[in-house]
mmCIF file of C-alpha atoms and ligand atoms in Angstrom:
data_model
loop_
_atom_site.group_PDB
_atom_site.id
_atom_site.type_symbol
_atom_site.label_atom_id
_atom_site.label_comp_id
_atom_site.label_asym_id
_atom_site.label_seq_id
_atom_site.Cartn_x
_atom_site.Cartn_y
_atom_site.Cartn_z
ATOM 1 C CA MET A 143 47.762 52.019 -30.963
ATOM 2 C CA ARG A 144 45.980 52.618 -27.671
ATOM 3 C CA ILE A 145 42.371 51.408 -27.666
ATOM 4 C CA VAL A 146 39.923 52.077 -24.848
ATOM 5 C CA VAL A 147 37.579 49.120 -24.298
ATOM 6 C CA LEU A 148 34.254 49.704 -22.553
ATOM 7 C CA PRO A 149 32.518 46.334 -21.986
ATOM 8 C CA GLY A 150 29.000 47.702 -21.338
ATOM 9 C CA ASP A 151 25.895 45.765 -20.319
ATOM 10 C CA GLY A 152 24.123 42.487 -21.052
ATOM 11 C CA ILE A 153 26.272 40.402 -23.404
ATOM 12 C CA GLY A 154 28.770 43.298 -23.631
ATOM 13 C CA PRO A 155 31.383 41.923 -21.183
ATOM 14 C CA GLU A 156 31.336 38.489 -22.861
ATOM 15 C CA ILE A 157 31.724 39.743 -26.437
ATOM 16 C CA THR A 158 34.328 42.380 -25.523
ATOM 17 C CA ALA A 159 36.426 39.711 -23.736
ATOM 18 C CA ALA A 160 36.331 37.545 -26.877
ATOM 19 C CA THR A 161 37.218 40.592 -29.008
ATOM 20 C CA SER A 162 40.165 41.593 -26.807
ATOM 21 C CA ASN A 163 41.461 38.026 -27.023
ATOM 22 C CA VAL A 164 41.402 38.180 -30.842
ATOM 23 C CA LEU A 165 43.037 41.627 -30.865
ATOM 24 C CA ARG A 166 45.902 40.483 -28.638
ATOM 25 C CA VAL A 167 46.617 37.580 -30.968
ATOM 26 C CA ALA A 168 46.422 39.884 -34.018
ATOM 27 C CA ALA A 169 48.839 42.292 -32.326
ATOM 28 C CA ALA A 170 51.349 39.517 -31.666
ATOM 29 C CA ARG A 171 51.113 38.145 -35.212
ATOM 30 C CA PHE A 172 51.445 41.531 -36.965
ATOM 31 C CA ASP A 173 53.839 43.071 -34.484
ATOM 32 C CA LEU A 174 51.452 45.881 -33.543
ATOM 33 C CA LYS A 175 52.131 47.835 -30.396
ATOM 34 C CA LEU A 176 48.555 47.489 -29.272
ATOM 35 C CA GLN A 177 47.495 48.632 -25.833
ATOM 36 C CA LEU A 178 43.993 47.730 -24.606
ATOM 37 C CA GLU A 179 42.727 49.740 -21.667
ATOM 38 C CA GLU A 180 39.445 48.753 -20.026
ATOM 39 C CA HIS A 181 37.050 51.105 -18.202
ATOM 40 C CA ALA A 182 33.501 50.810 -16.865
ATOM 41 C CA VAL A 183 30.485 52.198 -18.708
ATOM 42 C CA GLY A 184 26.710 51.675 -18.415
ATOM 43 C CA HIS A 185 25.305 49.928 -15.333
ATOM 44 C CA ALA A 186 28.774 49.060 -13.966
ATOM 45 C CA SER A 187 29.699 52.746 -14.055
ATOM 46 C CA LEU A 188 26.322 53.828 -12.671
ATOM 47 C CA GLU A 189 26.874 51.608 -9.623
ATOM 48 C CA GLN A 190 30.475 52.701 -9.122
ATOM 49 C CA PHE A 191 30.337 56.405 -10.009
ATOM 50 C CA GLY A 192 26.623 57.295 -10.016
ATOM 51 C CA THR A 193 26.640 57.906 -13.756
ATOM 52 C CA THR A 194 26.753 55.661 -16.843
ATOM 53 C CA VAL A 195 29.674 57.697 -18.264
ATOM 54 C CA ARG A 196 31.867 58.991 -15.476
ATOM 55 C CA PRO A 197 33.509 62.436 -15.590
ATOM 56 C CA GLY A 198 36.993 62.159 -17.024
ATOM 57 C CA LEU A 199 36.199 59.188 -19.265
ATOM 58 C CA LEU A 200 35.765 61.416 -22.295
ATOM 59 C CA GLU A 201 39.305 62.777 -21.894
ATOM 60 C CA ILE A 202 40.712 59.273 -21.449
ATOM 61 C CA VAL A 203 38.988 58.190 -24.658
ATOM 62 C CA ARG A 204 39.999 61.387 -26.493
ATOM 63 C CA SER A 205 43.650 60.713 -25.771
ATOM 64 C CA ALA A 206 43.380 57.171 -27.205
ATOM 65 C CA ASP A 207 43.601 56.089 -30.859
ATOM 66 C CA GLY A 208 40.205 54.413 -30.909
ATOM 67 C CA LEU A 209 37.320 53.114 -28.845
ATOM 68 C CA ILE A 210 35.567 49.764 -28.577
ATOM 69 C CA LEU A 211 32.170 50.255 -26.989
ATOM 70 C CA GLY A 212 30.279 47.122 -25.982
ATOM 71 C CA PRO A 213 26.474 47.273 -26.195
ATOM 72 C CA THR A 214 24.804 49.117 -23.332
ATOM 73 C CA ALA A 215 21.319 48.861 -21.822
ATOM 74 C CA THR A 216 20.052 51.984 -23.591
ATOM 75 C CA ALA A 217 16.415 51.300 -22.724
ATOM 76 C CA ASP A 218 17.230 51.399 -18.970
ATOM 77 C CA PHE A 219 18.805 54.857 -19.153
ATOM 78 C CA LYS A 220 15.957 57.324 -19.000
ATOM 79 C CA ASP A 221 17.071 60.371 -17.042
ATOM 80 C CA GLU A 222 20.296 62.150 -18.004
ATOM 81 C CA HIS A 223 20.025 64.407 -14.957
ATOM 82 C CA SER A 224 20.302 61.313 -12.726
ATOM 83 C CA GLY A 225 23.442 60.188 -14.517
ATOM 84 C CA GLU A 226 21.648 57.869 -16.947
ATOM 85 C CA VAL A 227 23.348 58.994 -20.143
ATOM 86 C CA ASN A 228 23.147 56.820 -23.275
ATOM 87 C CA PRO A 229 26.884 56.032 -23.754
ATOM 88 C CA SER A 230 26.502 55.315 -27.447
ATOM 89 C CA LYS A 231 24.910 58.694 -28.111
ATOM 90 C CA TYR A 232 27.413 60.371 -25.799
ATOM 91 C CA PHE A 233 30.493 59.218 -27.714
ATOM 92 C CA ARG A 234 28.936 59.573 -31.176
ATOM 93 C CA LYS A 235 27.967 63.148 -30.356
ATOM 94 C CA SER A 236 31.150 64.108 -28.483
ATOM 95 C CA PHE A 237 33.402 62.974 -31.348
ATOM 96 C CA ASP A 238 30.949 63.879 -34.136
ATOM 97 C CA LEU A 239 31.077 60.308 -35.466
ATOM 98 C CA PHE A 240 28.839 61.042 -38.418
ATOM 99 C CA ALA A 241 29.252 57.908 -40.533
ATOM 100 C CA ASN A 242 28.098 54.546 -39.249
ATOM 101 C CA LEU A 243 29.407 51.793 -41.534
ATOM 102 C CA ARG A 244 27.520 48.521 -41.149
ATOM 103 C CA PRO A 245 28.717 45.718 -43.428
ATOM 104 C CA ALA A 246 26.603 42.600 -43.901
ATOM 105 C CA LYS A 247 27.735 39.565 -45.837
ATOM 106 C CA THR A 248 27.122 35.867 -46.025
ATOM 107 C CA TYR A 249 29.772 33.235 -45.298
ATOM 108 C CA PRO A 250 30.344 29.958 -47.135
ATOM 109 C CA GLY A 251 29.679 27.180 -44.643
ATOM 110 C CA LEU A 252 27.019 29.128 -42.790
ATOM 111 C CA ARG A 253 23.339 28.571 -43.465
ATOM 112 C CA ASN A 254 21.612 31.422 -45.262
ATOM 113 C CA ARG A 255 18.184 31.499 -46.765
ATOM 114 C CA PHE A 256 18.506 34.517 -49.032
ATOM 115 C CA GLY A 257 21.499 33.730 -51.255
ATOM 116 C CA ALA A 258 25.067 35.019 -51.052
ATOM 117 C CA PHE A 259 25.584 38.779 -50.737
ATOM 118 C CA ASP A 260 28.074 41.372 -49.564
ATOM 119 C CA LEU A 261 26.887 44.916 -48.859
ATOM 120 C CA VAL A 262 27.461 47.867 -46.526
ATOM 121 C CA VAL A 263 24.819 50.138 -45.038
ATOM 122 C CA VAL A 264 26.187 53.659 -44.524
ATOM 123 C CA ARG A 265 23.985 55.301 -41.920
ATOM 124 C CA GLU A 266 23.981 58.991 -41.023
ATOM 125 C CA ASN A 267 24.709 59.045 -37.318
ATOM 126 C CA THR A 268 24.269 62.550 -35.938
ATOM 127 C CA GLU A 269 20.723 63.789 -36.642
ATOM 128 C CA GLY A 270 17.453 62.492 -38.152
ATOM 129 C CA PHE A 271 14.831 61.084 -35.803
ATOM 130 C CA TYR A 272 17.285 60.578 -32.919
ATOM 131 C CA ALA A 273 15.835 63.064 -30.485
ATOM 132 C CA ASP A 274 18.815 62.878 -28.128
ATOM 133 C CA ARG A 275 21.380 64.149 -30.647
ATOM 134 C CA ASN A 276 19.514 66.734 -32.685
ATOM 135 C CA MET A 277 19.775 69.632 -30.287
ATOM 136 C CA GLU A 278 22.573 71.649 -28.722
ATOM 137 C CA GLN A 279 20.543 71.532 -25.521
ATOM 138 C CA GLY A 280 17.460 69.509 -24.678
ATOM 139 C CA ASN A 281 15.688 66.873 -26.651
ATOM 140 C CA SER A 282 13.659 67.016 -29.850
ATOM 141 C CA GLU A 283 10.741 65.037 -28.435
ATOM 142 C CA LEU A 284 8.138 67.255 -26.859
ATOM 143 C CA LEU A 285 5.302 66.330 -24.535
ATOM 144 C CA VAL A 286 2.583 68.763 -25.605
ATOM 145 C CA THR A 287 -0.080 67.350 -23.269
ATOM 146 C CA PRO A 288 0.030 64.046 -21.368
ATOM 147 C CA ASP A 289 -1.584 62.506 -24.462
ATOM 148 C CA VAL A 290 0.257 64.304 -27.258
ATOM 149 C CA VAL A 291 3.908 63.929 -28.281
ATOM 150 C CA ILE A 292 5.750 65.678 -31.083
ATOM 151 C CA SER A 293 8.993 64.067 -32.294
ATOM 152 C CA LEU A 294 11.081 66.317 -34.501
ATOM 153 C CA ARG A 295 13.572 65.148 -37.106
ATOM 154 C CA ARG A 296 16.519 67.322 -38.133
ATOM 155 C CA ILE A 297 18.074 67.023 -41.614
ATOM 156 C CA THR A 298 20.873 69.394 -42.641
ATOM 157 C CA ARG A 299 22.692 69.996 -45.916
ATOM 158 C CA HIS A 300 26.049 69.648 -44.161
ATOM 159 C CA CYS A 301 25.245 66.207 -42.685
ATOM 160 C CA CYS A 302 23.716 64.973 -45.970
ATOM 161 C CA GLU A 303 26.810 66.069 -47.889
ATOM 162 C CA ARG A 304 29.329 64.437 -45.600
ATOM 163 C CA ILE A 305 27.466 61.123 -45.350
ATOM 164 C CA ALA A 306 27.004 61.100 -49.131
ATOM 165 C CA HIS A 307 30.760 61.572 -49.636
ATOM 166 C CA ALA A 308 31.543 58.795 -47.120
ATOM 167 C CA ALA A 309 29.201 56.412 -48.974
ATOM 168 C CA CYS A 310 30.497 57.359 -52.433
ATOM 169 C CA LYS A 311 34.149 56.943 -51.391
ATOM 170 C CA LEU A 312 33.398 53.530 -49.942
ATOM 171 C CA ALA A 313 31.475 52.458 -53.054
ATOM 172 C CA MET A 314 34.372 53.541 -55.299
ATOM 173 C CA ASN A 315 36.583 51.072 -53.413
ATOM 174 C CA ARG A 316 34.027 48.288 -53.749
ATOM 175 C CA ARG A 317 31.708 47.444 -56.677
ATOM 176 C CA ARG A 318 30.928 51.096 -57.545
ATOM 177 C CA HIS A 319 27.210 50.915 -56.913
ATOM 178 C CA LEU A 320 25.383 53.276 -54.563
ATOM 179 C CA THR A 321 21.739 52.920 -53.529
ATOM 180 C CA ILE A 322 20.062 55.853 -51.798
ATOM 181 C CA VAL A 323 17.272 54.805 -49.410
ATOM 182 C CA HIS A 324 14.705 57.465 -48.500
ATOM 183 C CA LYS A 325 11.044 58.382 -48.129
ATOM 184 C CA SER A 326 10.971 61.513 -50.251
ATOM 185 C CA ASN A 327 7.410 60.870 -51.408
ATOM 186 C CA VAL A 328 6.175 61.671 -47.882
ATOM 187 C CA LEU A 329 9.034 63.508 -46.173
ATOM 188 C CA LYS A 330 9.322 65.744 -49.197
ATOM 189 C CA LEU A 331 11.527 68.407 -47.650
ATOM 190 C CA GLY A 332 13.886 66.410 -45.429
ATOM 191 C CA ASP A 333 14.269 63.249 -47.480
ATOM 192 C CA GLY A 334 13.855 65.261 -50.675
ATOM 193 C CA MET A 335 16.943 67.243 -49.689
ATOM 194 C CA PHE A 336 18.804 64.076 -48.632
ATOM 195 C CA LEU A 337 18.057 62.421 -51.990
ATOM 196 C CA ASP A 338 18.976 65.494 -54.066
ATOM 197 C CA ILE A 339 22.269 65.995 -52.195
ATOM 198 C CA CYS A 340 23.250 62.318 -52.429
ATOM 199 C CA ARG A 341 22.626 62.378 -56.200
ATOM 200 C CA GLU A 342 24.511 65.663 -56.571
ATOM 201 C CA VAL A 343 27.520 64.418 -54.569
ATOM 202 C CA ALA A 344 27.545 61.087 -56.450
ATOM 203 C CA ARG A 345 27.904 62.965 -59.766
ATOM 204 C CA GLY A 346 31.406 63.892 -58.598
ATOM 205 C CA TYR A 347 32.450 60.225 -58.562
ATOM 206 C CA PRO A 348 32.895 59.111 -62.193
ATOM 207 C CA GLY A 349 31.937 55.521 -62.878
ATOM 208 C CA LEU A 350 29.678 55.237 -59.839
ATOM 209 C CA ALA A 351 26.271 53.689 -60.630
ATOM 210 C CA VAL A 352 23.514 55.299 -58.546
ATOM 211 C CA ASP A 353 19.917 54.305 -57.897
ATOM 212 C CA ASP A 354 17.401 55.053 -55.179
ATOM 213 C CA ILE A 355 14.604 53.133 -53.492
ATOM 214 C CA LEU A 356 11.827 54.161 -51.101
ATOM 215 C CA VAL A 357 12.537 52.736 -47.656
ATOM 216 C CA ASP A 358 9.347 50.645 -47.486
ATOM 217 C CA ALA A 359 9.965 49.075 -50.902
ATOM 218 C CA MET A 360 13.579 48.521 -49.851
ATOM 219 C CA MET A 361 12.430 46.054 -47.176
ATOM 220 C CA ALA A 362 11.040 43.845 -49.956
ATOM 221 C CA HIS A 363 13.934 44.366 -52.390
ATOM 222 C CA VAL A 364 16.661 43.558 -49.881
ATOM 223 C CA VAL A 365 14.906 40.385 -48.710
ATOM 224 C CA ARG A 366 14.198 39.289 -52.297
ATOM 225 C CA ARG A 367 17.617 40.014 -53.820
ATOM 226 C CA PRO A 368 20.217 41.199 -51.260
ATOM 227 C CA ASP A 369 22.946 40.486 -53.841
ATOM 228 C CA ARG A 370 21.659 43.462 -55.893
ATOM 229 C CA PHE A 371 23.204 45.871 -53.405
ATOM 230 C CA ASP A 372 26.714 47.140 -52.768
ATOM 231 C CA VAL A 373 26.726 50.361 -50.712
ATOM 232 C CA ILE A 374 23.435 51.683 -49.339
ATOM 233 C CA VAL A 375 23.210 55.187 -47.850
ATOM 234 C CA ALA A 376 20.366 56.183 -45.532
ATOM 235 C CA THR A 377 19.355 58.702 -42.902
ATOM 236 C CA ASN A 378 19.813 57.737 -39.252
ATOM 237 C CA MET A 379 16.738 55.735 -38.297
ATOM 238 C CA PHE A 380 16.144 54.125 -41.693
ATOM 239 C CA GLY A 381 19.797 53.058 -41.734
ATOM 240 C CA ASP A 382 19.548 51.651 -38.213
ATOM 241 C CA ILE A 383 16.497 49.541 -39.023
ATOM 242 C CA LEU A 384 17.771 48.449 -42.431
ATOM 243 C CA SER A 385 21.160 47.364 -41.066
ATOM 244 C CA ASP A 386 19.574 45.117 -38.411
ATOM 245 C CA LEU A 387 17.629 43.499 -41.238
ATOM 246 C CA THR A 388 20.686 43.029 -43.468
ATOM 247 C CA ALA A 389 22.699 41.565 -40.551
ATOM 248 C CA GLU A 390 19.914 39.086 -39.843
ATOM 249 C CA LEU A 391 19.608 38.228 -43.565
ATOM 250 C CA SER A 392 23.306 37.363 -43.523
ATOM 251 C CA GLY A 393 22.611 34.791 -40.793
ATOM 252 C CA SER A 394 22.245 36.647 -37.489
ATOM 253 C CA LEU A 395 22.274 40.037 -35.826
ATOM 254 C CA GLY A 396 25.347 38.671 -34.084
ATOM 255 C CA LEU A 397 27.323 38.946 -37.339
ATOM 256 C CA GLY A 398 26.688 42.681 -37.773
ATOM 257 C CA GLY A 399 29.887 44.682 -37.439
ATOM 258 C CA SER A 400 29.711 48.448 -37.083
ATOM 259 C CA LEU A 401 32.239 51.279 -37.158
ATOM 260 C CA ASN A 402 31.330 54.857 -36.232
ATOM 261 C CA VAL A 403 33.670 57.241 -38.019
ATOM 262 C CA GLY A 404 34.282 60.977 -37.676
ATOM 263 C CA ALA A 405 36.925 63.304 -39.084
ATOM 264 C CA ASP A 406 39.562 62.148 -36.602
ATOM 265 C CA PHE A 407 38.171 59.449 -34.339
ATOM 266 C CA ALA A 408 36.467 56.075 -34.711
ATOM 267 C CA MET A 409 34.468 53.832 -32.423
ATOM 268 C CA ALA A 410 33.850 50.138 -32.974
ATOM 269 C CA GLN A 411 30.488 48.916 -31.783
ATOM 270 C CA ALA A 412 28.338 45.850 -32.488
ATOM 271 C CA ALA A 413 25.319 46.654 -34.661
ATOM 272 C CA HIS A 414 23.029 44.948 -32.150
ATOM 273 C CA GLY A 415 22.033 45.801 -28.574
ATOM 274 C CA SER A 416 22.852 44.315 -25.176
ATOM 275 C CA ALA A 417 20.615 41.239 -25.720
ATOM 276 C CA PRO A 418 19.578 40.878 -22.052
ATOM 277 C CA ASP A 419 17.636 37.720 -22.983
ATOM 278 C CA ILE A 420 20.881 35.769 -23.523
ATOM 279 C CA ALA A 421 23.311 37.684 -21.267
ATOM 280 C CA GLY A 422 25.697 35.812 -18.972
ATOM 281 C CA ARG A 423 25.106 32.421 -20.627
ATOM 282 C CA ASP A 424 28.112 32.233 -22.942
ATOM 283 C CA VAL A 425 25.875 31.870 -26.005
ATOM 284 C CA ALA A 426 26.139 35.314 -27.657
ATOM 285 C CA ASN A 427 27.898 35.546 -30.988
ATOM 286 C CA PRO A 428 30.997 37.769 -30.567
ATOM 287 C CA THR A 429 31.591 38.028 -34.338
ATOM 288 C CA SER A 430 29.851 41.407 -34.619
ATOM 289 C CA LEU A 431 32.249 43.145 -32.249
ATOM 290 C CA ILE A 432 35.286 41.226 -33.518
ATOM 291 C CA LEU A 433 34.546 42.403 -37.081
ATOM 292 C CA SER A 434 33.971 45.951 -35.794
ATOM 293 C CA ALA A 435 37.379 45.855 -34.102
ATOM 294 C CA ALA A 436 38.911 44.666 -37.398
ATOM 295 C CA LEU A 437 37.379 47.718 -39.110
ATOM 296 C CA LEU A 438 38.869 49.931 -36.395
ATOM 297 C CA LEU A 439 42.361 48.532 -36.996
ATOM 298 C CA ALA A 440 42.011 49.100 -40.755
ATOM 299 C CA TRP A 441 40.783 52.674 -40.186
ATOM 300 C CA HIS A 442 43.757 53.399 -37.913
ATOM 301 C CA GLY A 443 46.210 51.880 -40.407
ATOM 302 C CA GLU A 444 44.857 54.011 -43.239
ATOM 303 C CA ARG A 445 45.154 57.193 -41.184
ATOM 304 C CA ARG A 446 48.673 56.406 -40.046
ATOM 305 C CA GLY A 447 49.808 55.002 -43.373
ATOM 306 C CA ASP A 448 50.748 51.783 -41.571
ATOM 307 C CA ALA A 449 49.889 48.740 -43.695
ATOM 308 C CA ARG A 450 50.310 46.324 -40.761
ATOM 309 C CA TYR A 451 47.017 47.462 -39.215
ATOM 310 C CA ALA A 452 45.081 47.001 -42.461
ATOM 311 C CA ALA A 453 46.690 43.565 -42.846
ATOM 312 C CA ALA A 454 45.698 42.670 -39.270
ATOM 313 C CA GLY A 455 42.102 43.825 -39.928
ATOM 314 C CA ARG A 456 41.933 41.713 -43.103
ATOM 315 C CA ALA A 457 43.453 38.709 -41.326
ATOM 316 C CA ILE A 458 40.782 38.920 -38.603
ATOM 317 C CA GLU A 459 38.035 38.981 -41.270
ATOM 318 C CA ASP A 460 39.664 36.028 -43.018
ATOM 319 C CA ALA A 461 39.925 34.125 -39.726
ATOM 320 C CA VAL A 462 36.207 34.726 -39.067
ATOM 321 C CA ALA A 463 35.401 33.402 -42.559
ATOM 322 C CA ALA A 464 37.713 30.416 -42.063
ATOM 323 C CA VAL A 465 36.019 29.425 -38.772
ATOM 324 C CA MET A 466 32.602 29.606 -40.476
ATOM 325 C CA ARG A 467 33.906 27.634 -43.455
ATOM 326 C CA GLU A 468 34.904 24.857 -41.053
ATOM 327 C CA GLY A 469 31.275 24.809 -39.897
ATOM 328 C CA ARG A 470 32.129 26.147 -36.466
ATOM 329 C CA ALA A 471 29.780 28.822 -35.168
ATOM 330 C CA THR A 472 27.635 29.993 -32.280
ATOM 331 C CA ARG A 473 24.081 28.871 -31.607
ATOM 332 C CA ASP A 474 22.349 31.817 -33.347
ATOM 333 C CA VAL A 475 23.734 30.623 -36.695
ATOM 334 C CA GLY A 476 23.188 26.930 -36.121
ATOM 335 C CA GLY A 477 26.475 26.026 -34.397
ATOM 336 C CA ASP A 478 27.242 24.929 -30.867
ATOM 337 C CA LEU A 479 30.216 27.078 -29.821
ATOM 338 C CA GLY A 480 29.946 29.389 -26.840
ATOM 339 C CA THR A 481 31.006 33.055 -26.945
ATOM 340 C CA ALA A 482 34.493 32.476 -25.525
ATOM 341 C CA ALA A 483 35.058 29.356 -27.669
ATOM 342 C CA MET A 484 34.068 31.248 -30.826
ATOM 343 C CA GLY A 485 36.548 34.021 -29.983
ATOM 344 C CA GLN A 486 39.195 31.409 -29.258
ATOM 345 C CA ALA A 487 38.523 29.571 -32.559
ATOM 346 C CA ILE A 488 39.042 32.842 -34.455
ATOM 347 C CA ALA A 489 42.161 33.627 -32.405
ATOM 348 C CA GLU A 490 43.661 30.181 -33.063
ATOM 349 C CA ILE A 491 43.128 30.406 -36.809
ATOM 350 C CA LEU A 492 44.592 33.891 -36.756
ATOM 351 C CA GLN A 493 47.627 32.614 -34.921
ATOM 352 C CA SER A 494 48.196 29.820 -37.392
ATOM 353 C CA ASP A 495 48.335 30.494 -41.096
ATOM 354 C CA ARG A 496 45.074 28.762 -41.910
ATOM 355 C CA ALA A 497 43.238 32.051 -42.448
ATOM 356 C CA SER A 498 45.722 33.265 -45.068
ATOM 357 C CA ALA A 499 45.572 29.882 -46.774
ATOM 358 C CA ALA A 500 41.758 30.058 -46.886
ATOM 359 C CA ALA A 501 41.889 33.619 -48.195
ATOM 360 C CA ALA A 502 44.410 32.666 -50.873
ATOM 361 C CA ALA A 503 42.189 29.754 -51.906
ATOM 362 C CA ARG A 504 39.221 32.108 -52.459
HETATM 363 P P1 ATP B 30 18.807 46.474 -26.409
HETATM 364 O O1 ATP B 30 17.644 47.032 -25.657
HETATM 365 O O2 ATP B 30 20.091 46.611 -25.687
HETATM 366 O O3 ATP B 30 18.851 46.954 -27.839
HETATM 367 P P2 ATP B 30 17.416 44.088 -27.321
HETATM 368 O O4 ATP B 30 17.352 42.657 -26.826
HETATM 369 O O5 ATP B 30 16.160 44.863 -27.396
HETATM 370 O O6 ATP B 30 18.538 44.872 -26.472
HETATM 371 P P3 ATP B 30 19.221 43.316 -29.331
HETATM 372 O O7 ATP B 30 20.239 43.214 -28.274
HETATM 373 O O8 ATP B 30 19.626 43.971 -30.583
HETATM 374 O O9 ATP B 30 17.983 44.090 -28.805
HETATM 375 O O10 ATP B 30 18.691 41.845 -29.586
HETATM 376 C C1 ATP B 30 17.659 41.488 -30.504
HETATM 377 C C2 ATP B 30 17.615 39.973 -30.619
HETATM 378 O O11 ATP B 30 18.802 39.499 -31.269
HETATM 379 C C3 ATP B 30 17.567 39.268 -29.259
HETATM 380 O O12 ATP B 30 16.744 38.126 -29.341
HETATM 381 C C4 ATP B 30 19.004 38.868 -29.015
HETATM 382 O O13 ATP B 30 19.140 37.747 -28.202
HETATM 383 C C5 ATP B 30 19.545 38.614 -30.417
HETATM 384 N N1 ATP B 30 20.965 38.971 -30.481
HETATM 385 C C6 ATP B 30 21.479 40.217 -30.436
HETATM 386 N N2 ATP B 30 22.813 40.188 -30.458
HETATM 387 C C7 ATP B 30 23.169 38.891 -30.514
HETATM 388 C C8 ATP B 30 24.430 38.206 -30.547
HETATM 389 N N3 ATP B 30 25.596 38.874 -30.530
HETATM 390 N N4 ATP B 30 24.420 36.867 -30.594
HETATM 391 C C9 ATP B 30 23.268 36.174 -30.613
HETATM 392 N N5 ATP B 30 22.048 36.765 -30.582
HETATM 393 C C10 ATP B 30 21.994 38.092 -30.530
#
């Protein structure tokens, strides 16, 4: 498996280094022929090549089996014509990575104020309020006068159907409960269609329990009883906001893994941003990207029918849980490990058999 690794900006280089360390250990333990190939993206690429995503990078990534994209300084990149492309949007759009899977769960041993839970937010990734990916050309935010802006949201039957199927399939492999999050009382056409299609698609999955909640009420429900939820499906922006909340409810944004999946490509990405406020200080939590990389291995294994990759993905998740169980963690979740030390702790458990023992004991 050849994976392209793009470290990105802010805490990106630190958390991708910790992730690559864990992947190398996983490869050795499960006898995977894993090749990690690093390239510049974001500010590093802008300085070197005059653009945040250099020409030719897309083909390099296309020829690989998966991509790990570190967080990039999206807010800094304002003008595409000057080479300031948002790398995250660029790869999601180029590979039509329509399903963004964002698991959030609590860990024994780690403080959490909202009770134990284990859920996944399935976020539509290719349209909605994201002005930079709605159009074939141009942008769906319009400056009408210097004081008036119109932001357009695109919702299509095709995108609703495919995200609904992705969520239903996932739920069938978990606790068989799907919650549809929407705002169909106000966005009657767009979210009305999203809700109707999700319900219609879900009817094709026997045994799947389905409910729906308005997005504003959802903020209260998920804080009050996160354990009520299994798989939650939402349009792009609602899913983005909700998944930051669920990651933080689980202990920290730094625990939020994220896999962007299309028909034949997948990209692992942390759910959070480049966190410039803590960059370069070896304090960021690398767990988010490490868990995302584990999801990427599992996705690859399923496609190739190679159980070793799924086993490696599970072993990484178990090693993360085992480190937390031992009370070792980064500062954001009350521990005192640095970024590199956290990656190393996970790698060491992965190398030994302690993770399997902990998993077996569960
Ligand atoms: P960007 O503009 O790139 O999205 P941001 O700082 O606006 O950056 P996030 O990067 O998502 O948004 O960060 C939000 C908050 O969560 C910040 O206080 C940040 O320090 C914290 N945070 C984000 N990721 C991590 C992490 N991996 N470990 C610890 N704290 C994190």
